[in-house]
XYZ file of C-alpha atoms in Angstrom:
556
model
C 57.948 62.258 34.775
C 56.025 59.998 32.462
C 52.493 61.063 31.346
C 51.495 57.358 30.611
C 48.255 56.347 32.226
C 47.329 52.567 31.997
C 43.637 53.022 32.349
C 43.646 54.772 28.986
C 44.260 51.726 26.974
C 42.257 49.258 29.008
C 39.010 49.357 26.875
C 40.957 48.674 23.745
C 42.889 45.839 25.299
C 39.839 44.103 26.577
C 38.084 44.371 23.146
C 41.147 43.030 21.527
C 41.076 40.073 23.949
C 37.470 39.340 23.157
C 38.044 39.254 19.404
C 41.032 37.037 19.705
C 38.918 34.695 21.973
C 36.130 34.465 19.479
C 38.462 33.652 16.672
C 40.284 30.926 18.722
C 37.043 29.545 19.924
C 35.466 29.297 16.527
C 38.711 27.642 15.062
C 38.559 24.977 17.616
C 34.834 24.509 17.570
C 34.915 23.972 13.843
C 37.892 21.843 14.052
C 36.600 19.274 16.334
C 32.844 19.521 15.573
C 33.493 19.022 11.777
C 31.403 22.391 11.479
C 28.305 20.170 11.237
C 26.160 22.188 13.578
C 27.417 25.561 11.919
C 26.216 24.123 8.571
C 22.845 23.203 9.828
C 22.410 26.503 11.585
C 23.553 28.185 8.505
C 21.173 26.430 6.285
C 18.123 26.965 8.694
C 19.123 30.593 9.184
C 19.097 31.159 5.336
C 15.606 29.509 5.063
C 14.200 31.712 7.976
C 15.868 34.753 6.466
C 14.415 33.912 3.050
C 10.882 33.720 4.438
C 11.378 36.862 6.439
C 12.601 38.690 3.384
C 9.577 37.477 1.241
C 7.150 38.419 3.998
C 8.661 41.833 4.466
C 9.480 42.934 0.964
C 7.735 40.709 -1.797
C 5.639 42.675 -4.177
C 2.450 40.958 -3.307
C 0.971 39.568 -0.230
C 2.170 36.089 0.513
C 0.578 33.371 2.773
C 3.888 32.171 4.406
C 2.243 29.150 6.107
C 0.960 28.012 2.609
C 4.417 28.435 1.214
C 5.993 26.271 3.882
C 3.353 23.689 3.187
C 4.496 23.516 -0.392
C 8.131 23.655 0.453
C 8.236 20.777 2.910
C 7.317 18.030 0.531
C 9.966 19.281 -1.990
C 12.718 19.241 0.610
C 11.788 15.636 1.739
C 11.451 14.417 -1.841
C 15.223 15.062 -2.245
C 16.002 12.394 0.371
C 14.278 9.356 -0.810
C 11.018 8.162 -2.353
C 9.256 7.371 0.919
C 10.211 10.289 3.314
C 7.028 12.492 3.145
C 5.278 15.472 4.698
C 1.641 15.090 5.895
C -0.419 18.309 6.459
C -2.369 18.727 9.580
C -5.888 18.253 7.725
C -4.545 14.857 6.224
C -2.905 13.283 9.210
C -6.155 11.496 10.273
C -6.799 10.140 6.818
C -3.123 8.988 6.492
C -3.457 6.934 9.745
C -6.993 5.575 9.413
C -6.183 2.603 7.062
C -3.712 1.121 9.385
C -5.332 1.738 12.752
C -8.203 -0.706 12.042
C -11.051 1.723 12.622
C -12.029 5.246 12.206
C -15.129 7.432 12.977
C -17.267 8.102 9.809
C -20.673 7.279 8.255
C -19.935 3.813 6.980
C -20.088 3.870 3.220
C -17.945 2.778 0.364
C -18.286 5.183 -2.533
C -16.948 5.913 -6.032
C -17.028 9.190 -7.884
C -18.535 9.313 -11.334
C -19.389 12.388 -13.337
C -18.598 14.637 -10.453
C -21.081 12.898 -8.196
C -20.515 10.535 -5.169
C -22.166 7.195 -5.806
C -22.677 4.804 -2.814
C -21.249 1.470 -3.763
C -21.780 -0.161 -0.451
C -23.339 0.524 2.980
C -21.408 -1.146 5.739
C -23.655 -3.625 7.573
C -24.791 -2.280 10.923
C -23.021 0.989 10.311
C -24.164 4.589 10.789
C -25.561 4.952 7.181
C -27.429 1.765 7.270
C -29.220 2.692 10.484
C -29.973 5.994 8.938
C -31.680 4.502 5.921
C -28.976 5.007 3.068
C -28.792 2.394 0.406
C -26.167 1.217 -2.111
C -26.769 2.920 -5.376
C -27.833 6.344 -3.740
C -26.121 9.396 -5.145
C -24.939 12.035 -2.594
C -25.869 15.471 -3.782
C -25.518 17.443 -0.635
C -23.767 17.466 2.708
C -24.882 19.534 5.754
C -27.418 21.383 3.483
C -24.943 22.516 1.027
C -24.710 21.115 -2.623
C -21.868 18.555 -3.013
C -21.555 18.052 -6.808
C -19.348 19.329 -9.724
C -15.585 19.959 -9.589
C -15.452 20.261 -5.797
C -16.058 16.635 -5.507
C -12.817 14.828 -4.870
C -12.053 11.651 -2.813
C -10.113 13.741 -0.331
C -12.868 16.420 0.152
C -15.638 13.774 0.299
C -13.718 11.957 3.123
C -13.022 15.349 4.787
C -16.662 16.118 5.014
C -18.230 12.680 5.841
C -15.644 11.681 8.508
C -15.734 13.237 11.901
C -15.788 12.703 15.707
C -17.846 9.928 17.028
C -21.515 10.831 17.813
C -21.444 14.037 15.694
C -24.155 14.352 13.067
C -23.986 15.013 9.464
C -26.930 15.601 7.019
C -26.585 13.740 3.676
C -28.900 14.601 0.833
C -29.234 11.697 -1.680
C -30.882 11.267 -5.130
C -32.277 7.634 -5.186
C -32.739 5.472 -8.161
C -36.360 5.867 -9.559
C -37.039 9.036 -7.658
C -36.936 12.664 -8.956
C -36.490 14.510 -5.548
C -33.478 14.188 -3.206
C -33.991 12.774 0.242
C -32.177 13.930 3.300
C -30.906 11.663 5.930
C -29.180 12.547 9.347
C -26.408 10.201 10.049
C -24.667 10.030 13.483
C -21.065 9.134 12.887
C -19.749 6.124 14.647
C -16.812 3.641 14.734
C -16.110 1.933 11.447
C -13.990 -1.182 11.478
C -11.498 -1.466 8.664
C -10.589 -5.269 8.049
C -7.147 -6.449 6.754
C -8.363 -9.916 6.049
C -10.563 -9.640 3.014
C -11.217 -13.463 2.334
C -10.997 -16.602 4.317
C -12.313 -19.842 2.650
C -11.278 -23.508 1.589
C -9.806 -23.769 -1.880
C -10.387 -27.630 -1.592
C -10.944 -30.233 0.983
C -7.481 -29.721 2.420
C -6.187 -26.187 1.516
C -7.324 -22.948 3.315
C -6.902 -19.631 1.852
C -6.429 -16.217 3.536
C -6.100 -12.869 1.646
C -4.582 -10.035 3.495
C -4.820 -6.641 1.862
C -2.653 -4.582 4.198
C -0.877 -4.786 7.597
C -2.721 -2.792 10.311
C -3.139 -2.765 13.977
C -5.795 -5.654 13.874
C -4.130 -7.749 11.113
C -2.687 -10.405 13.379
C -5.904 -10.800 15.415
C -7.898 -11.144 12.225
C -5.485 -13.696 10.845
C -5.712 -15.735 14.054
C -9.506 -15.726 13.687
C -9.269 -16.689 10.094
C -6.969 -19.610 11.029
C -9.447 -20.752 13.671
C -12.312 -20.663 11.147
C -10.212 -22.756 8.710
C -9.428 -25.175 11.533
C -13.004 -25.852 11.981
C -13.040 -26.589 8.235
C -10.307 -29.131 8.735
C -7.542 -27.522 6.663
C -4.106 -29.248 6.317
C -2.346 -26.687 4.085
C -2.432 -22.802 3.885
C -2.234 -20.236 1.098
C -1.569 -16.624 2.424
C -2.214 -14.260 -0.554
C -0.306 -11.079 -0.229
C -0.705 -9.977 -3.868
C -1.182 -6.107 -4.211
C -0.618 -5.793 -0.311
C 1.283 -2.509 -0.097
C 2.352 -3.138 3.479
C 1.744 -1.190 6.789
C 3.036 -1.916 10.182
C 6.243 -3.779 10.839
C 4.860 -5.252 14.159
C 1.782 -6.890 12.263
C 4.271 -8.727 9.864
C 6.542 -9.897 12.627
C 3.658 -11.058 14.740
C 2.290 -13.139 11.666
C 5.661 -14.672 10.932
C 6.009 -15.556 14.396
C 3.007 -17.724 14.126
C 4.650 -20.009 11.666
C 8.320 -20.027 12.655
C 10.279 -22.192 15.200
C 11.855 -20.413 18.279
C 14.845 -17.971 17.720
C 14.417 -17.671 13.902
C 15.460 -14.255 12.648
C 12.312 -12.580 11.059
C 13.813 -9.188 9.985
C 16.342 -6.677 11.005
C 16.592 -2.891 10.652
C 19.707 -0.785 10.506
C 20.505 2.839 9.659
C 23.138 5.637 10.096
C 21.724 6.737 13.458
C 19.607 3.511 14.083
C 21.595 0.666 15.591
C 20.727 -2.878 14.261
C 17.591 -4.191 15.705
C 16.805 -7.925 15.330
C 13.304 -9.165 15.390
C 13.129 -12.982 16.265
C 10.434 -15.609 16.799
C 9.583 -16.632 20.204
C 8.593 -20.265 19.530
C 4.860 -19.725 20.724
C 3.374 -19.965 17.194
C 0.657 -22.549 16.874
C 1.311 -23.342 13.212
C 4.975 -23.853 13.193
C 4.640 -27.133 11.093
C 1.658 -26.253 8.799
C 2.649 -26.428 5.074
C 2.375 -22.953 3.749
C 2.680 -20.949 0.449
C 2.793 -17.177 0.220
C 1.625 -15.419 -2.928
C 3.251 -12.173 -3.949
C 3.331 -9.992 -7.123
C 4.776 -6.576 -8.008
C 2.273 -4.880 -5.852
C 3.417 -6.602 -2.730
C 5.501 -4.143 -0.709
C 7.029 -3.255 2.674
C 5.504 -5.383 5.493
C 4.305 -8.052 2.951
C 7.727 -8.287 1.699
C 9.080 -8.677 5.336
C 6.713 -11.633 5.810
C 7.496 -13.298 2.556
C 11.129 -12.795 3.083
C 11.034 -14.305 6.578
C 9.219 -17.407 5.203
C 11.639 -17.784 2.247
C 14.952 -17.175 4.066
C 14.137 -19.580 6.884
C 12.976 -22.301 4.314
C 9.585 -22.347 5.971
C 7.471 -22.367 2.930
C 7.334 -21.495 -0.719
C 6.913 -18.104 -2.250
C 4.988 -18.094 -5.612
C 4.244 -15.292 -8.053
C 6.335 -12.392 -9.425
C 8.987 -10.214 -7.981
C 7.607 -7.942 -5.203
C 7.828 -4.067 -5.284
C 11.017 -3.476 -3.271
C 9.982 -1.017 -0.487
C 12.455 -1.611 2.313
C 12.855 1.878 3.918
C 11.735 2.422 7.611
C 9.972 5.563 8.460
C 9.742 7.249 11.684
C 6.564 9.539 12.352
C 7.448 12.917 13.903
C 4.762 15.301 14.792
C 4.819 19.000 14.678
C 3.076 21.257 17.228
C 0.520 22.467 14.504
C -0.727 18.856 13.963
C 1.166 18.113 10.795
C 3.890 15.450 10.633
C 6.620 14.039 8.596
C 7.494 10.254 7.945
C 11.297 10.249 7.888
C 13.353 7.283 6.636
C 15.707 6.315 9.440
C 16.626 2.661 8.577
C 16.371 -0.065 6.073
C 14.761 -3.519 6.255
C 16.915 -6.685 5.787
C 15.653 -10.024 5.460
C 17.190 -12.871 7.577
C 19.736 -13.734 4.918
C 20.894 -10.043 4.848
C 19.112 -8.804 1.776
C 18.100 -5.241 1.567
C 14.424 -5.167 0.459
C 14.703 -1.686 -1.009
C 15.119 -1.451 -4.625
C 17.704 1.073 -6.007
C 16.611 4.732 -6.488
C 18.097 8.000 -7.699
C 17.980 10.776 -5.066
C 15.519 13.462 -6.156
C 14.198 11.471 -9.230
C 10.797 10.480 -8.071
C 9.395 10.021 -11.656
C 11.961 7.173 -12.320
C 11.045 5.446 -9.100
C 7.289 5.717 -9.738
C 7.667 4.323 -13.305
C 9.724 1.317 -12.183
C 6.681 -1.088 -12.457
C 6.042 0.157 -15.986
C 9.710 -0.416 -16.846
C 9.648 -3.950 -15.545
C 6.471 -4.628 -17.636
C 8.018 -3.311 -20.793
C 11.365 -5.367 -20.516
C 9.315 -8.415 -19.894
C 9.733 -9.207 -16.300
C 6.017 -10.014 -15.871
C 6.132 -12.742 -18.376
C 9.619 -14.307 -18.121
C 11.680 -15.249 -15.191
C 14.831 -14.704 -17.019
C 13.825 -11.023 -17.537
C 14.271 -10.317 -13.832
C 17.132 -8.060 -13.247
C 18.934 -8.807 -10.035
C 21.314 -5.895 -9.179
C 22.460 -7.180 -5.832
C 24.800 -10.092 -4.845
C 23.696 -13.660 -3.903
C 22.726 -14.542 -0.387
C 21.809 -17.914 1.035
C 18.851 -19.251 2.957
C 19.005 -21.455 6.105
C 19.314 -24.389 3.765
C 21.789 -22.783 1.458
C 19.470 -21.970 -1.337
C 20.467 -18.880 -3.436
C 18.342 -15.845 -3.101
C 19.097 -12.473 -4.497
C 19.341 -8.941 -3.254
C 18.860 -5.719 -5.286
C 15.260 -4.954 -4.309
C 12.181 -6.882 -3.731
C 11.539 -10.562 -3.034
C 12.025 -12.980 -5.974
C 9.592 -15.888 -5.655
C 10.765 -19.543 -5.304
C 8.205 -20.428 -8.197
C 7.540 -17.726 -10.940
C 4.132 -17.491 -12.353
C 3.873 -15.114 -15.465
C 1.088 -12.793 -15.879
C -1.606 -14.291 -18.039
C -1.530 -12.696 -21.497
C -3.689 -15.181 -23.454
C -6.573 -13.516 -25.248
C -5.405 -10.105 -24.308
C -6.079 -7.640 -27.192
C -5.505 -3.917 -27.706
C -9.451 -3.589 -27.413
C -9.322 -5.232 -23.984
C -6.358 -3.153 -22.731
C -8.140 0.087 -23.766
C -11.383 -1.007 -22.026
C -9.664 -1.706 -18.869
C -7.197 1.421 -18.916
C -9.996 3.826 -19.952
C -12.056 2.871 -16.899
C -15.083 2.004 -19.156
C -15.451 -1.454 -17.737
C -15.801 -0.069 -14.227
C -18.345 2.613 -15.400
C -20.310 0.062 -17.235
C -20.392 -2.411 -14.263
C -21.511 0.382 -11.913
C -24.250 1.546 -14.305
C -25.540 -2.083 -14.810
C -25.484 -2.467 -11.088
C -27.413 0.659 -10.413
C -29.992 -0.111 -12.950
C -30.565 -3.724 -12.031
C -29.926 -3.622 -8.321
C -33.645 -4.346 -7.441
C -33.560 -7.552 -9.474
C -29.966 -8.614 -8.136
C -30.791 -8.177 -4.479
C -32.435 -11.566 -4.440
C -29.060 -13.263 -5.203
C -27.460 -13.620 -1.791
C -24.371 -15.672 -2.868
C -21.833 -15.545 -5.625
C -22.642 -18.580 -7.651
C -26.442 -17.527 -7.976
C -25.372 -13.945 -9.019
C -22.944 -15.306 -11.578
C -25.670 -17.673 -13.054
C -28.018 -14.566 -13.362
C -25.201 -12.606 -15.016
C -24.328 -15.231 -17.614
C -27.918 -14.927 -19.048
C -27.511 -11.124 -19.505
C -25.180 -11.231 -22.716
C -22.881 -8.481 -20.701
C -19.965 -8.360 -23.125
C -22.445 -7.237 -25.983
C -24.028 -4.785 -23.642
C -20.634 -3.303 -22.656
C -19.522 -3.132 -26.347
C -22.658 -0.926 -27.073
C -21.901 1.129 -23.939
C -18.277 1.440 -24.818
C -18.945 2.494 -28.537
C -21.247 5.282 -27.180
C -18.410 6.550 -24.922
C -15.545 6.714 -27.538
C -14.211 3.041 -27.789
C -14.738 1.822 -31.210
C -16.429 -1.463 -31.522
C -13.934 -4.243 -32.978
C -15.780 -7.421 -33.230
C -12.988 -9.791 -34.014
C -11.052 -8.476 -30.932
C -14.120 -8.577 -28.698
C -14.665 -12.156 -29.641
C -10.953 -13.118 -28.818
C -11.013 -11.299 -25.418
C -14.720 -12.343 -24.775
C -13.854 -14.449 -21.612
C -11.631 -11.833 -20.023
C -14.127 -8.971 -20.665
C -16.906 -11.108 -19.114
C -14.766 -12.082 -16.080
C -13.802 -8.454 -15.410
C -17.394 -7.208 -15.840
C -18.765 -9.921 -13.583
C -16.176 -9.434 -10.960
C -17.114 -5.697 -10.573
C -20.680 -6.379 -10.377
C -20.098 -9.115 -7.718
C -18.110 -6.620 -5.871
C -20.792 -3.997 -6.028
C -23.653 -6.325 -5.072
C -21.928 -8.605 -2.511
C -18.603 -8.182 -0.709
C -14.844 -8.614 -0.958
C -15.157 -12.223 0.040
C -17.322 -13.160 -2.803
C -15.280 -11.008 -5.214
C -12.172 -12.867 -4.019
C -13.795 -16.220 -4.534
C -14.787 -15.263 -7.969
C -11.524 -13.881 -9.283
C -9.542 -16.720 -7.867
C -11.392 -19.266 -9.895
C -9.053 -20.590 -12.504
C -6.272 -18.376 -11.215
C -2.815 -19.860 -12.237
C -0.982 -18.768 -9.254
C -3.333 -20.331 -6.886
C -3.510 -23.597 -9.149
C 0.351 -23.634 -8.828
C 0.014 -23.377 -5.064
C -2.397 -26.351 -4.886
C -0.154 -28.327 -7.139
C 2.914 -27.689 -4.696
C 0.700 -29.113 -1.753
C -0.395 -32.032 -3.910
C 3.244 -32.989 -4.684
C 4.227 -32.289 -1.009
C 6.720 -29.693 -2.061
C 5.713 -26.744 0.045
C 8.952 -27.132 2.270
C 12.035 -26.137 0.117
C 14.812 -28.605 -0.221
C 18.631 -27.909 -0.037
C 20.359 -27.316 -3.314
C 20.660 -30.397 -5.508
C 22.871 -29.185 -8.374
C 26.243 -29.879 -6.736
C 26.456 -26.433 -5.165
C 27.472 -26.625 -1.543
C 24.999 -25.273 0.932
C 26.121 -21.972 2.659
C 25.458 -21.237 6.170
C 27.255 -17.926 6.370
C 25.085 -14.987 5.803
C 26.071 -11.686 4.139
C 25.674 -8.587 6.311
C 25.746 -5.499 4.139
C 27.012 -2.149 5.434
C 24.124 0.264 5.990
C 23.882 2.745 3.045
């Protein structure tokens, strides 16, 4: 009789089946999923394990949250130049500039010698109502001293901004007084304007300068156009120089105002983001208005979208220098702790198919940041022939050639004006001494200059002050050696820069723009284009056949 009992081996057989099942399941899961999820889980597990090991075994106490805060930007920097991490305490500040308003005390300030100097008190704002004046030096906030190394722009904004209707005590030292005064300011809504200047360049040409693209940009532009209509404008210059961009929607709304129906404005596309087209709806009021767009190396993102839409649709002329080349689309993703990331999910393409984004090397942020300096050094700011186009040719609606490879290359190139620039002038500008001198002069002479309510009157007063000579003495006392021949050669440049900063300190951005635009070669070129009736681009005349086919690049 056999002594074999089947139940004796049952546990072993069941365990073997489980192991075999796991092996087979893992094989097929890896085979058909490409092992992608496993890689992600493995990577995240290693990060979690590393943090746990550090917290559990490291020789000193470590703030794990702080460690993660420092690691997040480093991880994102390995992706591209514009994917960024924003800590919870910086989220509000990061969003304020584009939202069109924020809650604060209503001042513009600069930091000199570790002290906040109030440059401007916003009209009808909380600080004006409380009694603060331009020229005041802030020495304490909420009863605590605020001077010295602790004074940074970030820390100042953190202490002065806050929820609407909350109060903050601000101690100031006023010019001519020995003892600080304390003011209680009730925070309120502060409007941030995108349109910094609107006026007539001549009897027929209107001018609008837009410094960024925020939530209220389109509404402000429509208001500016209405004001120019009252003035009887027949042509329009839109100045986007040094506009670093902002919201896509603001740019498309603006372009829609000038384009006929069903014109492509821009499209976006990415690996996980299907192509999305943004087209004009034909409701724009100024579809036939002659228009010129001004750009330079500081024009980026939404500014490039607008300029590219006007250029590729042959709607107007783009004048200036090649734009920055920021064409990556970020999606804002928030974390439970209030922090967020802005992750690149797609690229912008102009109507002709050009990718706006300039080339970059993964993980090499320094090279990307120094691109503008590299352009300057190889002469791109001074010669159109020095522009390096790395992308293929594309074609506008009329068949004109435009180039990819990053940024928008203008239809008419205007070089940077280098006449009368000397080494002395460069050092005076780069050292910040002109800014410091202009503010010191403003601070000392503010009581006299408050009687000049418009820019021409103020400039007449400044012309009698021999400011260049005063600056030379000031600069010599602060480490910049006096060089009389160079000062004489750069006299007009020094005078204009000094005057412009004092005008900005005493009046407003509108007056500042009007002053710096006087004799501006780019604006003069725009006016000449209108005079010759050349604001609408023409088809190629050099024998090259017009192209209607547009390239559509494969998303990278």
